[in-house]
C-alpha cells in the first residue's frame, strides 16, 4: 500500500468516525476546513509550487 493510499484510508476512517459522533454539518466543516486551513497556511511560493505540481499530474 502506497503512502498516499494510507493517508486516504486514514482520512476516510476519521471522516466516518466524525460522521457518527458529530452532526453532519460539523463533520463537513472539519473535513473541508482542515485542508483549506492547511492550504492557507502555506506561503505564496509554496502555493505556486503546489499548483504547478498538481497541474503536471493532471497532464496539463
PDB file of N, CA, C and O in Angstrom:
ATOM      1  N   UNK A   1       0.850  -1.170   0.000  1.00  0.00           N
ATOM      2  CA  UNK A   1       0.000   0.000   0.000  1.00  0.00           C
ATOM      3  C   UNK A   1       0.900   1.238   0.000  1.00  0.00           C
ATOM      4  O   UNK A   1       1.804   1.367   0.814  1.00  0.00           O
ATOM      5  N   UNK A   2       0.632   2.167  -0.923  1.00  0.00           N
ATOM      6  CA  UNK A   2       1.473   3.356  -1.023  1.00  0.00           C
ATOM      7  C   UNK A   2       1.169   4.340   0.104  1.00  0.00           C
ATOM      8  O   UNK A   2       0.154   4.227   0.803  1.00  0.00           O
ATOM      9  N   UNK A   3       2.044   5.309   0.246  1.00  0.00           N
ATOM     10  CA  UNK A   3       1.881   6.306   1.303  1.00  0.00           C
ATOM     11  C   UNK A   3       0.583   7.090   1.108  1.00  0.00           C
ATOM     12  O   UNK A   3      -0.158   7.331   2.057  1.00  0.00           O
ATOM     13  N   UNK A   4       0.296   7.489  -0.137  1.00  0.00           N
ATOM     14  CA  UNK A   4      -0.926   8.242  -0.407  1.00  0.00           C
ATOM     15  C   UNK A   4      -2.172   7.410  -0.141  1.00  0.00           C
ATOM     16  O   UNK A   4      -3.181   7.941   0.339  1.00  0.00           O
ATOM     17  N   UNK A   5      -2.123   6.136  -0.415  1.00  0.00           N
ATOM     18  CA  UNK A   5      -3.269   5.263  -0.145  1.00  0.00           C
ATOM     19  C   UNK A   5      -3.509   5.136   1.351  1.00  0.00           C
ATOM     20  O   UNK A   5      -4.662   5.118   1.806  1.00  0.00           O
ATOM     21  N   UNK A   6      -2.434   5.066   2.130  1.00  0.00           N
ATOM     22  CA  UNK A   6      -2.573   5.004   3.588  1.00  0.00           C
ATOM     23  C   UNK A   6      -3.190   6.287   4.126  1.00  0.00           C
ATOM     24  O   UNK A   6      -4.051   6.253   5.009  1.00  0.00           O
ATOM     25  N   UNK A   7      -2.762   7.418   3.602  1.00  0.00           N
ATOM     26  CA  UNK A   7      -3.320   8.707   4.030  1.00  0.00           C
ATOM     27  C   UNK A   7      -4.796   8.790   3.669  1.00  0.00           C
ATOM     28  O   UNK A   7      -5.619   9.230   4.478  1.00  0.00           O
ATOM     29  N   UNK A   8      -5.151   8.359   2.468  1.00  0.00           N
ATOM     30  CA  UNK A   8      -6.548   8.386   2.046  1.00  0.00           C
ATOM     31  C   UNK A   8      -7.408   7.469   2.912  1.00  0.00           C
ATOM     32  O   UNK A   8      -8.516   7.844   3.323  1.00  0.00           O
ATOM     33  N   UNK A   9      -6.904   6.290   3.215  1.00  0.00           N
ATOM     34  CA  UNK A   9      -7.660   5.360   4.057  1.00  0.00           C
ATOM     35  C   UNK A   9      -7.845   5.926   5.463  1.00  0.00           C
ATOM     36  O   UNK A   9      -8.926   5.816   6.052  1.00  0.00           O
ATOM     37  N   UNK A  10      -6.818   6.550   5.994  1.00  0.00           N
ATOM     38  CA  UNK A  10      -6.928   7.184   7.312  1.00  0.00           C
ATOM     39  C   UNK A  10      -7.921   8.332   7.304  1.00  0.00           C
ATOM     40  O   UNK A  10      -8.704   8.496   8.243  1.00  0.00           O
ATOM     41  N   UNK A  11      -7.927   9.106   6.233  1.00  0.00           N
ATOM     42  CA  UNK A  11      -8.883  10.207   6.108  1.00  0.00           C
ATOM     43  C   UNK A  11     -10.315   9.714   6.051  1.00  0.00           C
ATOM     44  O   UNK A  11     -11.212  10.302   6.662  1.00  0.00           O
ATOM     45  N   UNK A  12     -10.537   8.633   5.328  1.00  0.00           N
ATOM     46  CA  UNK A  12     -11.882   8.050   5.254  1.00  0.00           C
ATOM     47  C   UNK A  12     -12.305   7.541   6.621  1.00  0.00           C
ATOM     48  O   UNK A  12     -13.449   7.754   7.056  1.00  0.00           O
ATOM     49  N   UNK A  13     -11.402   6.885   7.329  1.00  0.00           N
ATOM     50  CA  UNK A  13     -11.728   6.357   8.658  1.00  0.00           C
ATOM     51  C   UNK A  13     -12.070   7.487   9.630  1.00  0.00           C
ATOM     52  O   UNK A  13     -13.061   7.409  10.362  1.00  0.00           O
ATOM     53  N   UNK A  14     -11.270   8.539   9.630  1.00  0.00           N
ATOM     54  CA  UNK A  14     -11.550   9.680  10.505  1.00  0.00           C
ATOM     55  C   UNK A  14     -12.868  10.337  10.123  1.00  0.00           C
ATOM     56  O   UNK A  14     -13.666  10.706  10.986  1.00  0.00           O
ATOM     57  N   UNK A  15     -13.111  10.468   8.831  1.00  0.00           N
ATOM     58  CA  UNK A  15     -14.372  11.046   8.373  1.00  0.00           C
ATOM     59  C   UNK A  15     -15.579  10.249   8.831  1.00  0.00           C
ATOM     60  O   UNK A  15     -16.584  10.816   9.261  1.00  0.00           O
ATOM     61  N   UNK A  16     -15.483   8.935   8.763  1.00  0.00           N
ATOM     62  CA  UNK A  16     -16.596   8.093   9.217  1.00  0.00           C
ATOM     63  C   UNK A  16     -16.819   8.215  10.718  1.00  0.00           C
ATOM     64  O   UNK A  16     -17.968   8.278  11.179  1.00  0.00           O
ATOM     65  N   UNK A  17     -15.738   8.258  11.488  1.00  0.00           N
ATOM     66  CA  UNK A  17     -15.871   8.425  12.938  1.00  0.00           C
ATOM     67  C   UNK A  17     -16.497   9.773  13.279  1.00  0.00           C
ATOM     68  O   UNK A  17     -17.360   9.866  14.158  1.00  0.00           O
ATOM     69  N   UNK A  18     -16.053  10.829  12.599  1.00  0.00           N
ATOM     70  CA  UNK A  18     -16.636  12.145  12.848  1.00  0.00           C
ATOM     71  C   UNK A  18     -18.111  12.165  12.480  1.00  0.00           C
ATOM     72  O   UNK A  18     -18.921  12.785  13.166  1.00  0.00           O
ATOM     73  N   UNK A  19     -18.454  11.501  11.396  1.00  0.00           N
ATOM     74  CA  UNK A  19     -19.839  11.482  10.917  1.00  0.00           C
ATOM     75  C   UNK A  19     -20.745  10.788  11.930  1.00  0.00           C
ATOM     76  O   UNK A  19     -21.883  11.192  12.133  1.00  0.00           O
ATOM     77  N   UNK A  20     -20.234   9.776  12.598  1.00  0.00           N
ATOM     78  CA  UNK A  20     -21.025   9.038  13.590  1.00  0.00           C
ATOM     79  C   UNK A  20     -21.183   9.860  14.871  1.00  0.00           C
ATOM     80  O   UNK A  20     -22.270   9.927  15.445  1.00  0.00           O
ATOM     81  N   UNK A  21     -20.106  10.508  15.332  1.00  0.00           N
ATOM     82  CA  UNK A  21     -20.123  11.180  16.635  1.00  0.00           C
ATOM     83  C   UNK A  21     -20.605  12.624  16.598  1.00  0.00           C
ATOM     84  O   UNK A  21     -21.025  13.158  17.609  1.00  0.00           O
ATOM     85  N   UNK A  22     -20.496  13.280  15.461  1.00  0.00           N
ATOM     86  CA  UNK A  22     -20.866  14.685  15.361  1.00  0.00           C
ATOM     87  C   UNK A  22     -22.040  14.850  14.405  1.00  0.00           C
ATOM     88  O   UNK A  22     -22.287  13.990  13.566  1.00  0.00           O
ATOM     89  N   UNK A  23     -22.759  15.970  14.517  1.00  0.00           N
ATOM     90  CA  UNK A  23     -23.771  16.259  13.500  1.00  0.00           C
ATOM     91  C   UNK A  23     -23.103  16.349  12.119  1.00  0.00           C
ATOM     92  O   UNK A  23     -21.925  16.696  12.014  1.00  0.00           O
ATOM     93  N   UNK A  24     -23.851  16.068  11.081  1.00  0.00           N
ATOM     94  CA  UNK A  24     -23.253  16.005   9.737  1.00  0.00           C
ATOM     95  C   UNK A  24     -22.609  17.320   9.336  1.00  0.00           C
ATOM     96  O   UNK A  24     -21.570  17.341   8.688  1.00  0.00           O
ATOM     97  N   UNK A  25     -23.196  18.461   9.732  1.00  0.00           N
ATOM     98  CA  UNK A  25     -22.642  19.749   9.322  1.00  0.00           C
ATOM     99  C   UNK A  25     -21.308  20.029  10.015  1.00  0.00           C
ATOM    100  O   UNK A  25     -20.419  20.631   9.432  1.00  0.00           O
ATOM    101  N   UNK A  26     -21.163  19.586  11.259  1.00  0.00           N
ATOM    102  CA  UNK A  26     -19.890  19.782  11.969  1.00  0.00           C
ATOM    103  C   UNK A  26     -18.791  18.918  11.337  1.00  0.00           C
ATOM    104  O   UNK A  26     -17.655  19.364  11.164  1.00  0.00           O
ATOM    105  N   UNK A  27     -19.127  17.682  11.011  1.00  0.00           N
ATOM    106  CA  UNK A  27     -18.145  16.807  10.361  1.00  0.00           C
ATOM    107  C   UNK A  27     -17.739  17.372   9.001  1.00  0.00           C
ATOM    108  O   UNK A  27     -16.558  17.349   8.640  1.00  0.00           O
ATOM    109  N   UNK A  28     -18.703  17.917   8.265  1.00  0.00           N
ATOM    110  CA  UNK A  28     -18.408  18.513   6.955  1.00  0.00           C
ATOM    111  C   UNK A  28     -17.488  19.718   7.106  1.00  0.00           C
ATOM    112  O   UNK A  28     -16.536  19.883   6.330  1.00  0.00           O
ATOM    113  N   UNK A  29     -17.750  20.546   8.113  1.00  0.00           N
ATOM    114  CA  UNK A  29     -16.884  21.703   8.347  1.00  0.00           C
ATOM    115  C   UNK A  29     -15.453  21.278   8.658  1.00  0.00           C
ATOM    116  O   UNK A  29     -14.495  21.892   8.173  1.00  0.00           O
ATOM    117  N   UNK A  30     -15.289  20.235   9.441  1.00  0.00           N
ATOM    118  CA  UNK A  30     -13.950  19.755   9.785  1.00  0.00           C
ATOM    119  C   UNK A  30     -13.262  19.161   8.562  1.00  0.00           C
ATOM    120  O   UNK A  30     -12.104  19.464   8.267  1.00  0.00           O
ATOM    121  N   UNK A  31     -13.990  18.328   7.814  1.00  0.00           N
ATOM    122  CA  UNK A  31     -13.408  17.659   6.646  1.00  0.00           C
ATOM    123  C   UNK A  31     -12.989  18.676   5.586  1.00  0.00           C
ATOM    124  O   UNK A  31     -11.946  18.526   4.944  1.00  0.00           O
ATOM    125  N   UNK A  32     -13.770  19.723   5.397  1.00  0.00           N
ATOM    126  CA  UNK A  32     -13.418  20.740   4.406  1.00  0.00           C
ATOM    127  C   UNK A  32     -12.497  21.819   4.973  1.00  0.00           C
ATOM    128  O   UNK A  32     -11.677  22.374   4.255  1.00  0.00           O
ATOM    129  N   UNK A  33     -12.620  22.094   6.259  1.00  0.00           N
ATOM    130  CA  UNK A  33     -11.865  23.186   6.861  1.00  0.00           C
ATOM    131  C   UNK A  33     -10.400  22.884   7.102  1.00  0.00           C
ATOM    132  O   UNK A  33      -9.558  23.766   6.953  1.00  0.00           O
ATOM    133  N   UNK A  34     -10.076  21.654   7.457  1.00  0.00           N
ATOM    134  CA  UNK A  34      -8.675  21.317   7.747  1.00  0.00           C
ATOM    135  C   UNK A  34      -7.789  21.456   6.503  1.00  0.00           C
ATOM    136  O   UNK A  34      -6.749  22.126   6.560  1.00  0.00           O
ATOM    137  N   UNK A  35      -8.173  20.881   5.345  1.00  0.00           N
ATOM    138  CA  UNK A  35      -7.322  21.091   4.160  1.00  0.00           C
ATOM    139  C   UNK A  35      -7.273  22.556   3.714  1.00  0.00           C
ATOM    140  O   UNK A  35      -6.226  23.034   3.279  1.00  0.00           O
ATOM    141  N   UNK A  36      -8.392  23.278   3.848  1.00  0.00           N
ATOM    142  CA  UNK A  36      -8.403  24.693   3.473  1.00  0.00           C
ATOM    143  C   UNK A  36      -7.465  25.485   4.376  1.00  0.00           C
ATOM    144  O   UNK A  36      -6.711  26.340   3.901  1.00  0.00           O
ATOM    145  N   UNK A  37      -7.501  25.226   5.661  1.00  0.00           N
ATOM    146  CA  UNK A  37      -6.609  25.924   6.595  1.00  0.00           C
ATOM    147  C   UNK A  37      -5.153  25.584   6.311  1.00  0.00           C
ATOM    148  O   UNK A  37      -4.277  26.462   6.384  1.00  0.00           O
ATOM    149  N   UNK A  38      -4.884  24.333   5.981  1.00  0.00           N
ATOM    150  CA  UNK A  38      -3.507  23.935   5.663  1.00  0.00           C
ATOM    151  C   UNK A  38      -3.016  24.649   4.406  1.00  0.00           C
ATOM    152  O   UNK A  38      -1.870  25.105   4.348  1.00  0.00           O
ATOM    153  N   UNK A  39      -3.882  24.775   3.386  1.00  0.00           N
ATOM    154  CA  UNK A  39      -3.504  25.467   2.157  1.00  0.00           C
ATOM    155  C   UNK A  39      -3.239  26.946   2.437  1.00  0.00           C
ATOM    156  O   UNK A  39      -2.260  27.521   1.958  1.00  0.00           O
ATOM    157  N   UNK A  40      -4.103  27.565   3.245  1.00  0.00           N
ATOM    158  CA  UNK A  40      -3.927  28.984   3.554  1.00  0.00           C
ATOM    159  C   UNK A  40      -2.705  29.234   4.433  1.00  0.00           C
ATOM    160  O   UNK A  40      -2.176  30.352   4.451  1.00  0.00           O
ATOM    161  N   UNK A  41      -2.242  28.218   5.145  1.00  0.00           N
ATOM    162  CA  UNK A  41      -1.052  28.364   5.987  1.00  0.00           C
ATOM    163  C   UNK A  41       0.233  28.370   5.160  1.00  0.00           C
ATOM    164  O   UNK A  41       1.283  28.768   5.669  1.00  0.00           O
ATOM    165  N   UNK A  42       0.172  27.939   3.908  1.00  0.00           N
ATOM    166  CA  UNK A  42       1.359  27.941   3.051  1.00  0.00           C
ATOM    167  C   UNK A  42       1.698  29.365   2.633  1.00  0.00           C
ATOM    168  O   UNK A  42       0.817  30.214   2.478  1.00  0.00           O
ATOM    169  N   UNK A  43       2.988  29.622   2.405  1.00  0.00           N
ATOM    170  CA  UNK A  43       3.347  30.936   1.887  1.00  0.00           C
ATOM    171  C   UNK A  43       3.136  30.931   0.365  1.00  0.00           C
ATOM    172  O   UNK A  43       2.960  29.871  -0.240  1.00  0.00           O
ATOM    173  N   UNK A  44       3.086  32.105  -0.263  1.00  0.00           N
ATOM    174  CA  UNK A  44       2.749  32.183  -1.698  1.00  0.00           C
ATOM    175  C   UNK A  44       3.630  31.313  -2.606  1.00  0.00           C
ATOM    176  O   UNK A  44       3.127  30.728  -3.562  1.00  0.00           O
ATOM    177  N   UNK A  45       4.918  31.201  -2.319  1.00  0.00           N
ATOM    178  CA  UNK A  45       5.780  30.387  -3.183  1.00  0.00           C
ATOM    179  C   UNK A  45       5.418  28.900  -3.066  1.00  0.00           C
ATOM    180  O   UNK A  45       5.469  28.167  -4.056  1.00  0.00           O
ATOM    181  N   UNK A  46       5.052  28.466  -1.867  1.00  0.00           N
ATOM    182  CA  UNK A  46       4.650  27.062  -1.694  1.00  0.00           C
ATOM    183  C   UNK A  46       3.324  26.789  -2.406  1.00  0.00           C
ATOM    184  O   UNK A  46       3.130  25.722  -2.976  1.00  0.00           O
ATOM    185  N   UNK A  47       2.405  27.758  -2.377  1.00  0.00           N
ATOM    186  CA  UNK A  47       1.124  27.595  -3.087  1.00  0.00           C
ATOM    187  C   UNK A  47       1.351  27.483  -4.587  1.00  0.00           C
ATOM    188  O   UNK A  47       0.734  26.664  -5.253  1.00  0.00           O
ATOM    189  N   UNK A  48       2.242  28.341  -5.136  1.00  0.00           N
ATOM    190  CA  UNK A  48       2.547  28.264  -6.571  1.00  0.00           C
ATOM    191  C   UNK A  48       3.124  26.908  -6.933  1.00  0.00           C
ATOM    192  O   UNK A  48       2.754  26.304  -7.933  1.00  0.00           O
ATOM    193  N   UNK A  49       4.042  26.425  -6.100  1.00  0.00           N
ATOM    194  CA  UNK A  49       4.665  25.125  -6.357  1.00  0.00           C
ATOM    195  C   UNK A  49       3.622  24.013  -6.313  1.00  0.00           C
ATOM    196  O   UNK A  49       3.622  23.109  -7.148  1.00  0.00           O
ATOM    197  N   UNK A  50       2.725  24.067  -5.335  1.00  0.00           N
ATOM    198  CA  UNK A  50       1.673  23.058  -5.211  1.00  0.00           C
ATOM    199  C   UNK A  50       0.757  23.070  -6.432  1.00  0.00           C
ATOM    200  O   UNK A  50       0.403  22.023  -6.966  1.00  0.00           O
ATOM    201  N   UNK A  51       0.369  24.259  -6.896  1.00  0.00           N
ATOM    202  CA  UNK A  51      -0.484  24.343  -8.087  1.00  0.00           C
ATOM    203  C   UNK A  51       0.241  23.813  -9.316  1.00  0.00           C
ATOM    204  O   UNK A  51      -0.338  23.115 -10.145  1.00  0.00           O
ATOM    205  N   UNK A  52       1.528  24.141  -9.446  1.00  0.00           N
ATOM    206  CA  UNK A  52       2.312  23.689 -10.604  1.00  0.00           C
ATOM    207  C   UNK A  52       2.418  22.167 -10.612  1.00  0.00           C
ATOM    208  O   UNK A  52       2.220  21.523 -11.638  1.00  0.00           O
ATOM    209  N   UNK A  53       2.694  21.561  -9.472  1.00  0.00           N
ATOM    210  CA  UNK A  53       2.808  20.106  -9.382  1.00  0.00           C
ATOM    211  C   UNK A  53       1.456  19.458  -9.678  1.00  0.00           C
ATOM    212  O   UNK A  53       1.381  18.464 -10.393  1.00  0.00           O
ATOM    213  N   UNK A  54       0.382  20.030  -9.160  1.00  0.00           N
ATOM    214  CA  UNK A  54      -0.949  19.463  -9.391  1.00  0.00           C
ATOM    215  C   UNK A  54      -1.297  19.485 -10.872  1.00  0.00           C
ATOM    216  O   UNK A  54      -1.874  18.540 -11.395  1.00  0.00           O
ATOM    217  N   UNK A  55      -0.956  20.569 -11.560  1.00  0.00           N
ATOM    218  CA  UNK A  55      -1.240  20.658 -12.998  1.00  0.00           C
ATOM    219  C   UNK A  55      -0.441  19.627 -13.783  1.00  0.00           C
ATOM    220  O   UNK A  55      -0.956  19.025 -14.714  1.00  0.00           O
ATOM    221  N   UNK A  56       0.823  19.421 -13.390  1.00  0.00           N
ATOM    222  CA  UNK A  56       1.643  18.439 -14.098  1.00  0.00           C
ATOM    223  C   UNK A  56       1.060  17.046 -13.932  1.00  0.00           C
ATOM    224  O   UNK A  56       1.051  16.263 -14.880  1.00  0.00           O
ATOM    225  N   UNK A  57       0.562  16.724 -12.757  1.00  0.00           N
ATOM    226  CA  UNK A  57      -0.001  15.397 -12.524  1.00  0.00           C
ATOM    227  C   UNK A  57      -1.304  15.198 -13.303  1.00  0.00           C
ATOM    228  O   UNK A  57      -1.640  14.093 -13.665  1.00  0.00           O
ATOM    229  N   UNK A  58      -2.019  16.295 -13.568  1.00  0.00           N
ATOM    230  CA  UNK A  58      -3.251  16.198 -14.352  1.00  0.00           C
ATOM    231  C   UNK A  58      -2.965  16.129 -15.851  1.00  0.00           C
ATOM    232  O   UNK A  58      -3.863  15.905 -16.634  1.00  0.00           O
ATOM    233  N   UNK A  59      -1.722  16.349 -16.246  1.00  0.00           N
ATOM    234  CA  UNK A  59      -1.346  16.249 -17.645  1.00  0.00           C
ATOM    235  C   UNK A  59      -1.624  17.510 -18.418  1.00  0.00           C
ATOM    236  O   UNK A  59      -1.767  17.476 -19.632  1.00  0.00           O
ATOM    237  N   UNK A  60      -1.693  18.656 -17.757  1.00  0.00           N
ATOM    238  CA  UNK A  60      -1.947  19.927 -18.462  1.00  0.00           C
ATOM    239  C   UNK A  60      -0.678  20.495 -19.020  1.00  0.00           C
ATOM    240  O   UNK A  60       0.373  20.357 -18.554  1.00  0.00           O
TER     241      UNK A  60
END
